Amino acid sequence: MRIVVTGMGVVSPIGTGIDQFWNAAIRGTSGISGIQCFDASGLRSRIAGQITEFNPAIFLTAKQLEQTDRFAQLALCAAIQALADAGSMENYEPRRLAVSLGSGMGGFSTFESSAARKFQNKSMPPFTVPRIMANSAAAWIATKYGFKGTNLTCSTACSSGANAIGMGLDLLRTGKADAVVAGGTEACVLPLTIAGFEALHALSTGFNTDPAHASRPFAQRRDGFVIGEGAGILVLEKEEQAQQRGAKIYAQIAGYGCACDAAHIVAPDMNGQVAAMQAAIEDAGIAPDQVDYINAHATSTPLGDVIETKAIKQLFGVHAEEISISATKSMIGHTIGASAAIGSIATIMTLHTGMIHPTINLDEADPECDLDYTPNHAVQRQVQAGMCNAFGFGGNNASIVFTIP
Amino acid sequence: MDTAELEKKVIRFITEKVENANALTITGASKFEELGLDSMDTIQLLFDAEDAFGISFEGEETKGFRSVGDIIDYISKHPPESKR
């Protein structure tokens, strides 16, 4: 049974909508800027990948706005695009329509604002809990469209979106759904969240006056990741049913693998990354040397990019040098639970258009990062199989393989 | 602020919060359910009213609120300057 992608939607710091996002990605646009949504002067990392032009009032009523956190609003915006792109789902029974979303933090903007009110002895906004809960984004999508099937939310930190898409694939393969809205969403450009990542020394702090060059995976002088926000949504269906209803098909989602390091709560482990990539490739039923593109996890941390490079070399051997790699995070920053959903969209667009978006800010590569990361300029290449990597805290590694159907 | 002025202000505030307000005649006697507000909507409305009128609903009193008039009565008895 083949599962295919029939619709996509994205909200990202370099564009909303697939066309705007992809055109900006191919041009190598940076979406990183100084933090505008709150006073960041007390933070060491004062830059982020922000969605500056976003008006949820276009698709939500005043009442719905009060009841939704920004992460759910971003997810809804991407889902509306994806479902419009996929076309009518009327062929399917509502109970056969599922939602599988990922979010690392959930409704953290509400958590932070409500906590601040509590500490100031102000009354609690009544929708504090339903806005914070991580499954609210999936619930809102289901409610908007009347999708009454399985409704899941996966929270595995930075790999949440990848696992949510993988879970969507499994729901279709096991016959538990006819179509799945799958993806990831995150909105955590927030003071407490950033301070928390700062305390782990995970964020870039040396580029506050030069934000466009801060997210620089695989490059010299990289000093941590840049926090970002966004959402990416896919519509997944069985190929036969998609063809029957005349849907356009972007790509096949061919394999999914997940592996836990079971070693350290935050430090990456090459072996777990290799295991996840290998599992995804085996699940896809292809040989490693058939993979010709990797959308790397590549967060721009000094350690992480080297480990991922080593993991790719370990798994692919000499073929690693033939693979085109690129890092979407070089342009949008690290959108945590949305990152692999947006990375999956970039992978699918690579298959669909024959273009590989660049890794920007890669003028001087780290000597320990010596693969083809598509530096600074897009490259034309007809890719047959592309893989999206996502490696999260908790040692949670997930990879997804997409192929030309 | 006299009661008539307060009533006008509260009704204007509620008009902004209620969906399909144009189709309704909102008075002090209007029950929340007549305005299409369910129990959660009412809780949200009272929360918003705190910011709008600079007041703070204390204790369990609001649990008995059923109508626009209940809000008007509360604010007139607990004007902003008497906020604890």
Tab-separated table of C-alpha atoms in Angstrom:
chain	number	residue	atom	x	y	z
A	1	MET	CA	0.000	0.000	0.000
A	2	ARG	CA	1.432	3.363	-1.004
A	3	ILE	CA	0.737	6.515	0.983
A	4	VAL	CA	0.996	9.846	-0.765
A	5	VAL	CA	1.026	13.552	0.033
A	6	THR	CA	-1.878	15.389	-1.601
A	7	GLY	CA	-1.874	18.755	0.144
A	8	MET	CA	0.539	21.076	1.931
A	9	GLY	CA	0.403	24.275	3.931
A	10	VAL	CA	3.051	26.295	5.705
A	11	VAL	CA	3.480	29.362	7.891
A	12	SER	CA	7.127	30.259	8.296
A	13	PRO	CA	9.437	33.194	8.959
A	14	ILE	CA	10.224	33.334	5.218
A	15	GLY	CA	6.686	33.083	3.965
A	16	THR	CA	3.152	31.866	4.368
A	17	GLY	CA	1.853	29.513	1.704
A	18	ILE	CA	3.892	26.948	-0.218
A	19	ASP	CA	4.753	29.237	-3.149
A	20	GLN	CA	5.977	32.120	-1.013
A	21	PHE	CA	7.912	29.791	1.296
A	22	TRP	CA	9.529	27.818	-1.501
A	23	ASN	CA	10.451	30.847	-3.628
A	24	ALA	CA	12.107	32.441	-0.588
A	25	ALA	CA	13.890	29.188	0.268
A	26	ILE	CA	15.264	28.785	-3.247
A	27	ARG	CA	16.503	32.392	-3.146
A	28	GLY	CA	18.220	31.672	0.174
A	29	THR	CA	16.297	34.251	2.193
A	30	SER	CA	16.983	34.729	5.891
A	31	GLY	CA	13.899	35.079	8.080
A	32	ILE	CA	15.902	35.852	11.210
A	33	SER	CA	15.577	39.289	12.814
A	34	GLY	CA	15.696	41.063	16.147
A	35	ILE	CA	12.879	40.006	18.483
A	36	GLN	CA	9.945	42.347	18.024
A	37	CYS	CA	7.082	40.763	19.949
A	38	PHE	CA	8.434	41.536	23.437
A	39	ASP	CA	11.270	43.451	25.084
A	40	ALA	CA	14.214	41.067	24.711
A	41	SER	CA	16.810	43.424	26.159
A	42	GLY	CA	17.300	41.195	29.202
A	43	LEU	CA	18.173	38.142	27.112
A	44	ARG	CA	21.528	37.089	25.703
A	45	SER	CA	19.892	35.739	22.529
A	46	ARG	CA	17.756	38.563	21.139
A	47	ILE	CA	16.999	37.249	17.664
A	48	ALA	CA	14.443	34.830	16.237
A	49	GLY	CA	12.707	33.520	13.160
A	50	GLN	CA	9.409	35.343	13.586
A	51	ILE	CA	6.206	35.437	11.602
A	52	THR	CA	5.675	39.153	11.519
A	53	GLU	CA	2.675	39.342	9.220
A	54	PHE	CA	0.105	36.994	10.659
A	55	ASN	CA	-3.514	37.921	11.209
A	56	PRO	CA	-5.542	35.036	12.637
A	57	ALA	CA	-8.652	37.258	12.691
A	58	ILE	CA	-8.942	36.497	8.963
A	59	PHE	CA	-9.951	32.899	9.702
A	60	LEU	CA	-11.043	32.938	13.353
A	61	THR	CA	-13.944	34.678	15.071
A	62	ALA	CA	-13.298	36.967	18.048
A	63	LYS	CA	-14.461	34.171	20.345
A	64	GLN	CA	-12.150	31.617	18.727
A	65	LEU	CA	-9.239	34.039	19.030
A	66	GLU	CA	-9.785	34.199	22.773
A	67	GLN	CA	-9.819	30.406	22.983
A	68	THR	CA	-6.694	29.630	20.918
A	69	ASP	CA	-3.003	29.951	21.576
A	70	ARG	CA	-0.747	31.218	18.814
A	71	PHE	CA	0.616	27.706	18.156
A	72	ALA	CA	-2.910	26.496	17.386
A	73	GLN	CA	-3.570	29.555	15.218
A	74	LEU	CA	-0.423	28.866	13.172
A	75	ALA	CA	-1.457	25.207	12.788
A	76	LEU	CA	-4.949	26.194	11.677
A	77	CYS	CA	-3.544	28.611	9.106
A	78	ALA	CA	-1.324	25.861	7.639
A	79	ALA	CA	-4.139	23.283	7.788
A	80	ILE	CA	-6.542	25.584	5.946
A	81	GLN	CA	-3.978	25.907	3.143
A	82	ALA	CA	-3.227	22.174	3.069
A	83	LEU	CA	-6.881	21.145	2.926
A	84	ALA	CA	-7.683	23.715	0.250
A	85	ASP	CA	-4.707	22.347	-1.695
A	86	ALA	CA	-5.817	18.721	-1.248
A	87	GLY	CA	-9.376	19.393	-2.375
A	88	SER	CA	-12.623	18.022	-1.035
A	89	MET	CA	-12.543	15.298	1.630
A	90	GLU	CA	-16.276	14.646	1.150
A	91	ASN	CA	-15.544	11.179	-0.253
A	92	TYR	CA	-14.459	10.077	3.179
A	93	GLU	CA	-16.523	9.299	6.259
A	94	PRO	CA	-15.815	11.887	8.988
A	95	ARG	CA	-14.747	9.091	11.350
A	96	ARG	CA	-12.091	8.011	8.845
A	97	LEU	CA	-10.462	11.460	8.850
A	98	ALA	CA	-7.642	11.775	11.364
A	99	VAL	CA	-5.344	14.501	12.644
A	100	SER	CA	-1.819	13.820	13.874
A	101	LEU	CA	0.113	16.882	15.010
A	102	GLY	CA	3.383	17.511	16.768
A	103	SER	CA	4.366	20.291	19.136
A	104	GLY	CA	7.301	20.421	21.485
A	105	MET	CA	5.934	23.095	23.802
A	106	GLY	CA	2.189	23.387	23.159
A	107	GLY	CA	0.460	26.630	24.079
A	108	PHE	CA	3.431	28.182	25.767
A	109	SER	CA	2.588	31.794	24.958
A	110	THR	CA	-0.544	31.324	27.057
A	111	PHE	CA	1.429	29.538	29.756
A	112	GLU	CA	3.862	32.439	29.994
A	113	SER	CA	1.244	35.201	29.902
A	114	SER	CA	-1.105	33.488	32.358
A	115	ALA	CA	1.759	32.676	34.727
A	116	ALA	CA	2.791	36.342	34.654
A	117	ARG	CA	-0.789	37.344	35.548
A	118	LYS	CA	-0.855	34.864	38.424
A	119	PHE	CA	2.372	36.205	39.867
A	120	GLN	CA	0.873	39.713	39.668
A	121	ASN	CA	-2.272	38.512	41.505
A	122	LYS	CA	-4.428	39.174	38.453
A	123	SER	CA	-7.351	36.927	37.577
A	124	MET	CA	-6.781	33.905	35.356
A	125	PRO	CA	-8.033	33.967	31.745
A	126	PRO	CA	-10.701	31.255	31.636
A	127	PHE	CA	-9.293	29.526	28.560
A	128	THR	CA	-5.805	29.242	30.021
A	129	VAL	CA	-5.843	25.431	30.186
A	130	PRO	CA	-7.566	24.723	26.837
A	131	ARG	CA	-5.108	27.110	25.174
A	132	ILE	CA	-2.019	25.575	26.778
A	133	MET	CA	-2.854	21.915	26.249
A	134	ALA	CA	-0.665	20.449	23.533
A	135	ASN	CA	-3.550	18.706	21.748
A	136	SER	CA	-5.509	21.922	21.286
A	137	ALA	CA	-4.102	22.573	17.801
A	138	ALA	CA	-5.177	19.134	16.549
A	139	ALA	CA	-8.531	19.544	18.272
A	140	TRP	CA	-9.167	22.892	16.595
A	141	ILE	CA	-8.368	21.481	13.152
A	142	ALA	CA	-10.733	18.562	13.745
A	143	THR	CA	-13.435	20.893	15.036
A	144	LYS	CA	-13.149	23.284	12.116
A	145	TYR	CA	-13.473	20.515	9.533
A	146	GLY	CA	-15.567	17.938	11.393
A	147	PHE	CA	-12.831	15.292	11.258
A	148	LYS	CA	-14.103	12.743	13.747
A	149	GLY	CA	-11.440	10.052	13.462
A	150	THR	CA	-8.272	9.492	15.465
A	151	ASN	CA	-6.893	12.738	16.863
A	152	LEU	CA	-3.357	12.545	18.205
A	153	THR	CA	-0.678	14.913	19.394
A	154	CYS	CA	2.924	13.915	19.655
A	155	SER	CA	5.369	15.813	21.839
A	156	THR	CA	8.943	14.678	21.321
A	157	ALA	CA	10.655	18.059	21.456
A	158	CYS	CA	12.401	18.959	18.184
A	159	SER	CA	11.306	15.753	16.421
A	160	SER	CA	7.594	16.163	17.262
A	161	GLY	CA	6.585	17.081	13.712
A	162	ALA	CA	8.472	14.150	12.196
A	163	ASN	CA	6.934	11.648	14.576
A	164	ALA	CA	3.471	13.112	14.031
A	165	ILE	CA	3.858	12.624	10.272
A	166	GLY	CA	5.197	9.103	10.902
A	167	MET	CA	2.242	8.349	13.133
A	168	GLY	CA	-0.023	9.600	10.347
A	169	LEU	CA	1.666	7.207	7.938
A	170	ASP	CA	1.092	4.346	10.386
A	171	LEU	CA	-2.593	5.249	10.821
A	172	LEU	CA	-3.073	4.912	7.060
A	173	ARG	CA	-1.030	1.730	6.721
A	174	THR	CA	-2.902	0.022	9.538
A	175	GLY	CA	-6.243	0.987	8.058
A	176	LYS	CA	-7.251	3.232	10.957
A	177	ALA	CA	-7.883	6.239	8.716
A	178	ASP	CA	-8.522	7.150	5.070
A	179	ALA	CA	-6.842	10.545	5.232
A	180	VAL	CA	-4.652	12.195	7.828
A	181	VAL	CA	-3.858	15.846	8.410
A	182	ALA	CA	-0.332	15.576	9.783
A	183	GLY	CA	2.373	18.030	10.718
A	184	GLY	CA	3.843	20.206	13.406
A	185	THR	CA	3.409	23.597	14.962
A	186	GLU	CA	5.272	25.810	17.421
A	187	ALA	CA	5.071	29.369	18.690
A	188	CYS	CA	7.706	29.792	21.359
A	189	VAL	CA	9.456	33.057	20.608
A	190	LEU	CA	8.834	33.891	24.252
A	191	PRO	CA	10.909	35.275	27.125
A	192	LEU	CA	10.768	32.274	29.480
A	193	THR	CA	11.292	29.704	26.729
A	194	ILE	CA	14.277	31.569	25.307
A	195	ALA	CA	15.763	32.066	28.780
A	196	GLY	CA	15.374	28.319	29.343
A	197	PHE	CA	17.226	27.403	26.148
A	198	GLU	CA	19.826	30.066	27.003
A	199	ALA	CA	20.438	28.403	30.354
A	200	LEU	CA	21.357	25.238	28.423
A	201	HIS	CA	23.782	27.297	26.289
A	202	ALA	CA	21.841	26.070	23.263
A	203	LEU	CA	21.147	29.421	21.577
A	204	SER	CA	23.203	31.718	19.378
A	205	THR	CA	24.267	34.791	21.326
A	206	GLY	CA	27.011	36.274	19.158
A	207	PHE	CA	24.933	37.587	16.259
A	208	ASN	CA	22.415	39.894	17.930
A	209	THR	CA	23.552	42.776	15.732
A	210	ASP	CA	23.770	40.622	12.608
A	211	PRO	CA	20.722	38.343	12.849
A	212	ALA	CA	20.652	37.207	9.214
A	213	HIS	CA	23.981	35.420	9.707
A	214	ALA	CA	23.210	33.842	13.083
A	215	SER	CA	21.730	30.554	11.910
A	216	ARG	CA	24.696	29.009	10.115
A	217	PRO	CA	24.567	25.207	10.148
A	218	PHE	CA	27.865	23.467	9.350
A	219	ALA	CA	29.696	26.838	9.152
A	220	GLN	CA	32.603	28.242	11.105
A	221	ARG	CA	31.683	30.544	14.002
A	222	ARG	CA	28.275	28.933	14.543
A	223	ASP	CA	27.380	29.342	18.185
A	224	GLY	CA	23.979	27.781	18.761
A	225	PHE	CA	20.515	27.662	17.292
A	226	VAL	CA	18.148	30.543	16.658
A	227	ILE	CA	14.632	30.016	17.958
A	228	GLY	CA	11.873	30.169	15.370
A	229	GLU	CA	8.125	29.746	15.046
A	230	GLY	CA	5.897	28.247	12.396
A	231	ALA	CA	3.705	25.395	11.270
A	232	GLY	CA	3.762	22.857	8.485
A	233	ILE	CA	0.877	20.579	7.544
A	234	LEU	CA	0.581	17.707	5.080
A	235	VAL	CA	-2.485	15.829	3.888
A	236	LEU	CA	-1.715	12.113	3.600
A	237	GLU	CA	-3.858	9.525	1.817
A	238	LYS	CA	-3.663	6.092	0.264
A	239	GLU	CA	-2.519	6.473	-3.326
A	240	GLU	CA	-5.425	4.520	-4.808
A	241	GLN	CA	-8.045	6.572	-2.979
A	242	ALA	CA	-6.271	9.818	-3.832
A	243	GLN	CA	-6.282	8.849	-7.503
A	244	GLN	CA	-9.948	7.870	-7.320
A	245	ARG	CA	-10.930	11.313	-6.132
A	246	GLY	CA	-8.645	12.950	-8.688
A	247	ALA	CA	-6.266	14.542	-6.199
A	248	LYS	CA	-2.856	15.782	-7.278
A	249	ILE	CA	0.018	13.835	-5.777
A	250	TYR	CA	3.178	15.607	-4.636
A	251	ALA	CA	5.186	12.645	-3.391
A	252	GLN	CA	5.026	9.261	-1.761
A	253	ILE	CA	5.759	9.098	1.951
A	254	ALA	CA	7.670	5.877	1.783
A	255	GLY	CA	9.277	5.313	5.156
A	256	TYR	CA	9.484	6.416	8.755
A	257	GLY	CA	11.964	5.483	11.446
A	258	CYS	CA	12.280	6.488	15.075
A	259	ALA	CA	15.004	5.555	17.547
A	260	CYS	CA	15.826	6.740	21.047
A	261	ASP	CA	19.410	7.321	22.156
A	262	ALA	CA	18.499	6.190	25.663
A	263	ALA	CA	21.719	7.899	26.701
A	264	HIS	CA	21.355	11.582	27.636
A	265	ILE	CA	18.389	13.909	28.009
A	266	VAL	CA	19.834	16.637	25.733
A	267	ALA	CA	23.196	15.578	24.225
A	268	PRO	CA	22.963	14.028	20.737
A	269	ASP	CA	24.213	10.518	20.020
A	270	MET	CA	25.362	9.479	16.561
A	271	ASN	CA	24.196	5.887	16.998
A	272	GLY	CA	20.590	6.880	17.613
A	273	GLN	CA	20.622	9.128	14.548
A	274	VAL	CA	22.036	6.348	12.389
A	275	ALA	CA	19.394	3.959	13.723
A	276	ALA	CA	16.513	6.324	12.898
A	277	MET	CA	17.777	7.012	9.365
A	278	GLN	CA	18.389	3.309	8.759
A	279	ALA	CA	14.923	2.370	10.030
A	280	ALA	CA	13.297	4.934	7.723
A	281	ILE	CA	15.239	3.704	4.705
A	282	GLU	CA	14.399	0.061	5.452
A	283	ASP	CA	10.758	0.990	5.993
A	284	ALA	CA	10.778	2.699	2.593
A	285	GLY	CA	12.102	-0.492	1.012
A	286	ILE	CA	14.978	1.269	-0.726
A	287	ALA	CA	18.745	0.902	-0.542
A	288	PRO	CA	20.771	3.629	1.231
A	289	ASP	CA	22.473	4.590	-2.036
A	290	GLN	CA	19.088	5.491	-3.524
A	291	VAL	CA	18.798	8.467	-1.139
A	292	ASP	CA	20.000	11.524	-3.030
A	293	TYR	CA	18.796	14.345	-0.778
A	294	ILE	CA	18.746	14.909	2.997
A	295	ASN	CA	16.970	17.791	4.660
A	296	ALA	CA	19.248	17.809	7.687
A	297	HIS	CA	18.215	18.487	11.259
A	298	ALA	CA	21.210	20.880	11.339
A	299	THR	CA	20.324	23.364	14.049
A	300	SER	CA	23.605	25.330	13.917
A	301	THR	CA	24.901	24.139	17.277
A	302	PRO	CA	28.648	23.431	17.390
A	303	LEU	CA	28.177	19.790	18.440
A	304	GLY	CA	24.947	18.795	16.699
A	305	ASP	CA	25.990	19.544	13.117
A	306	VAL	CA	29.215	17.536	13.494
A	307	ILE	CA	27.380	14.535	14.971
A	308	GLU	CA	24.786	14.569	12.176
A	309	THR	CA	27.570	14.740	9.586
A	310	LYS	CA	29.256	11.736	11.223
A	311	ALA	CA	25.963	9.845	11.377
A	312	ILE	CA	25.341	10.398	7.650
A	313	LYS	CA	28.870	9.194	6.826
A	314	GLN	CA	28.487	6.189	9.113
A	315	LEU	CA	25.252	5.069	7.483
A	316	PHE	CA	25.879	5.922	3.845
A	317	GLY	CA	29.639	5.303	3.599
A	318	VAL	CA	31.132	6.632	0.357
A	319	HIS	CA	27.630	7.410	-0.949
A	320	ALA	CA	27.418	10.223	1.651
A	321	GLU	CA	29.517	12.373	-0.692
A	322	GLU	CA	26.947	11.942	-3.489
A	323	ILE	CA	24.039	13.130	-1.360
A	324	SER	CA	22.838	16.713	-1.586
A	325	ILE	CA	22.131	18.028	1.904
A	326	SER	CA	20.524	21.291	2.947
A	327	ALA	CA	19.462	22.959	6.181
A	328	THR	CA	16.123	24.790	6.156
A	329	LYS	CA	16.958	26.101	9.640
A	330	SER	CA	19.712	28.285	8.138
A	331	MET	CA	16.852	30.482	6.886
A	332	ILE	CA	13.997	30.079	9.379
A	333	GLY	CA	15.803	29.132	12.590
A	334	HIS	CA	14.716	26.203	14.725
A	335	THR	CA	10.954	25.962	14.869
A	336	ILE	CA	11.146	23.047	17.359
A	337	GLY	CA	8.031	20.884	16.905
A	338	ALA	CA	7.273	22.415	13.511
A	339	SER	CA	10.786	22.065	12.152
A	340	ALA	CA	10.519	18.577	10.676
A	341	ALA	CA	7.077	19.306	9.249
A	342	ILE	CA	8.490	22.352	7.451
A	343	GLY	CA	11.599	20.314	6.564
A	344	SER	CA	9.335	17.626	5.123
A	345	ILE	CA	7.616	20.233	2.973
A	346	ALA	CA	11.042	21.373	1.731
A	347	THR	CA	11.935	17.750	0.969
A	348	ILE	CA	8.684	17.186	-0.915
A	349	MET	CA	9.159	20.414	-2.880
A	350	THR	CA	12.687	19.253	-3.749
A	351	LEU	CA	11.232	16.053	-5.241
A	352	HIS	CA	8.414	17.958	-6.889
A	353	THR	CA	10.440	20.775	-8.468
A	354	GLY	CA	13.907	19.294	-9.005
A	355	MET	CA	15.452	22.154	-7.051
A	356	ILE	CA	17.424	21.940	-3.805
A	357	HIS	CA	17.281	24.975	-1.562
A	358	PRO	CA	20.607	26.207	-0.179
A	359	THR	CA	22.102	26.181	3.296
A	360	ILE	CA	22.784	29.871	3.713
A	361	ASN	CA	25.664	31.502	5.633
A	362	LEU	CA	27.967	28.682	4.588
A	363	ASP	CA	30.959	30.579	3.248
A	364	GLU	CA	33.468	28.745	5.402
A	365	ALA	CA	32.518	25.226	6.417
A	366	ASP	CA	33.659	23.661	9.677
A	367	PRO	CA	36.453	21.221	8.683
A	368	GLU	CA	34.537	18.518	10.549
A	369	CYS	CA	31.497	19.182	8.352
A	370	ASP	CA	32.743	18.091	4.949
A	371	LEU	CA	29.721	16.911	2.948
A	372	ASP	CA	27.772	18.692	0.203
A	373	TYR	CA	25.430	20.991	2.121
A	374	THR	CA	24.333	22.986	-0.963
A	375	PRO	CA	26.117	26.139	0.241
A	376	ASN	CA	24.490	29.524	-0.357
A	377	HIS	CA	22.928	28.847	-3.770
A	378	ALA	CA	20.103	26.583	-4.872
A	379	VAL	CA	21.026	23.647	-7.059
A	380	GLN	CA	19.041	21.914	-9.775
A	381	ARG	CA	18.908	18.151	-9.265
A	382	GLN	CA	16.231	15.587	-10.036
A	383	VAL	CA	15.905	13.862	-6.691
A	384	GLN	CA	14.216	10.447	-6.542
A	385	ALA	CA	14.358	9.880	-2.788
A	386	GLY	CA	14.729	12.511	-0.078
A	387	MET	CA	14.968	12.137	3.667
A	388	CYS	CA	14.047	14.600	6.390
A	389	ASN	CA	15.881	14.276	9.707
A	390	ALA	CA	14.731	15.433	13.131
A	391	PHE	CA	16.665	14.853	16.317
A	392	GLY	CA	15.082	16.012	19.550
A	393	PHE	CA	15.858	16.382	23.216
A	394	GLY	CA	15.161	13.185	25.050
A	395	GLY	CA	17.421	11.493	22.512
A	396	ASN	CA	14.444	11.213	20.189
A	397	ASN	CA	15.553	10.691	16.586
A	398	ALA	CA	13.121	10.461	13.676
A	399	SER	CA	13.602	10.314	9.925
A	400	ILE	CA	11.100	10.259	7.090
A	401	VAL	CA	11.740	9.184	3.504
A	402	PHE	CA	9.799	10.687	0.625
A	403	THR	CA	10.033	9.385	-2.940
A	404	ILE	CA	8.711	10.241	-6.370
A	405	PRO	CA	5.601	8.054	-6.692
B	1	MET	CA	-20.757	57.328	36.924
B	2	ASP	CA	-24.550	57.162	37.346
B	3	THR	CA	-26.451	53.932	36.808
B	4	ALA	CA	-27.881	54.935	33.445
B	5	GLU	CA	-24.436	55.784	32.123
B	6	LEU	CA	-22.994	52.560	33.532
B	7	GLU	CA	-25.809	50.535	31.984
B	8	LYS	CA	-25.114	52.124	28.608
B	9	LYS	CA	-21.405	51.308	28.900
B	10	VAL	CA	-21.970	47.705	29.957
B	11	ILE	CA	-24.460	47.153	27.144
B	12	ARG	CA	-22.016	48.658	24.633
B	13	PHE	CA	-19.276	46.353	25.972
B	14	ILE	CA	-21.520	43.295	25.672
B	15	THR	CA	-22.623	44.294	22.179
B	16	GLU	CA	-18.966	44.090	21.123
B	17	LYS	CA	-18.587	40.648	22.678
B	18	VAL	CA	-21.747	38.951	21.433
B	19	GLU	CA	-21.968	37.358	18.002
B	20	ASN	CA	-24.920	38.608	15.909
B	21	ALA	CA	-25.382	41.571	18.259
B	22	ASN	CA	-27.169	43.451	15.463
B	23	ALA	CA	-30.017	40.965	15.577
B	24	LEU	CA	-30.472	41.339	19.336
B	25	THR	CA	-31.914	43.935	21.629
B	26	ILE	CA	-29.630	43.984	24.632
B	27	THR	CA	-30.988	45.436	27.867
B	28	GLY	CA	-30.255	45.047	31.563
B	29	ALA	CA	-32.855	42.301	31.657
B	30	SER	CA	-31.193	40.247	28.898
B	31	LYS	CA	-30.238	36.806	30.154
B	32	PHE	CA	-26.835	35.541	29.000
B	33	GLU	CA	-28.411	32.494	27.373
B	34	GLU	CA	-30.754	34.735	25.382
B	35	LEU	CA	-27.650	36.404	23.968
B	36	GLY	CA	-26.285	33.035	22.831
B	37	LEU	CA	-23.686	32.881	25.593
B	38	ASP	CA	-23.046	29.459	27.104
B	39	SER	CA	-21.481	29.017	30.533
B	40	MET	CA	-17.900	29.204	29.210
B	41	ASP	CA	-18.745	32.266	27.116
B	42	THR	CA	-20.121	33.918	30.253
B	43	ILE	CA	-16.953	33.181	32.219
B	44	GLN	CA	-14.903	34.701	29.392
B	45	LEU	CA	-17.241	37.720	29.270
B	46	LEU	CA	-16.790	38.370	32.992
B	47	PHE	CA	-13.023	38.034	32.644
B	48	ASP	CA	-13.005	40.576	29.814
B	49	ALA	CA	-15.277	42.874	31.850
B	50	GLU	CA	-12.649	43.040	34.596
B	51	ASP	CA	-10.154	44.643	32.235
B	52	ALA	CA	-12.758	46.783	30.476
B	53	PHE	CA	-14.151	48.296	33.699
B	54	GLY	CA	-11.083	48.135	35.917
B	55	ILE	CA	-12.834	45.899	38.415
B	56	SER	CA	-12.163	42.535	39.971
B	57	PHE	CA	-14.905	39.983	40.553
B	58	GLU	CA	-14.260	38.461	43.946
B	59	GLY	CA	-15.260	35.147	45.417
B	60	GLU	CA	-18.208	33.088	44.315
B	61	GLU	CA	-20.601	35.932	43.578
B	62	THR	CA	-20.337	35.679	39.808
B	63	LYS	CA	-21.574	32.078	39.853
B	64	GLY	CA	-25.071	33.448	40.354
B	65	PHE	CA	-24.849	35.919	37.473
B	66	ARG	CA	-27.547	35.269	34.881
B	67	SER	CA	-28.134	38.596	33.152
B	68	VAL	CA	-26.560	41.806	31.943
B	69	GLY	CA	-28.179	43.519	34.936
B	70	ASP	CA	-26.144	41.358	37.328
B	71	ILE	CA	-22.935	42.835	35.903
B	72	ILE	CA	-24.320	46.370	36.112
B	73	ASP	CA	-25.399	45.838	39.730
B	74	TYR	CA	-22.014	44.426	40.694
B	75	ILE	CA	-20.052	47.282	39.156
B	76	SER	CA	-22.315	49.906	40.722
B	77	LYS	CA	-21.811	48.285	44.135
B	78	HIS	CA	-18.065	47.748	43.590
B	79	PRO	CA	-16.883	50.732	41.548
B	80	PRO	CA	-13.287	50.687	40.295
B	81	GLU	CA	-11.980	52.901	43.111
B	82	SER	CA	-13.180	50.371	45.681
B	83	LYS	CA	-11.220	47.565	44.013
B	84	ARG	CA	-9.439	45.540	46.626
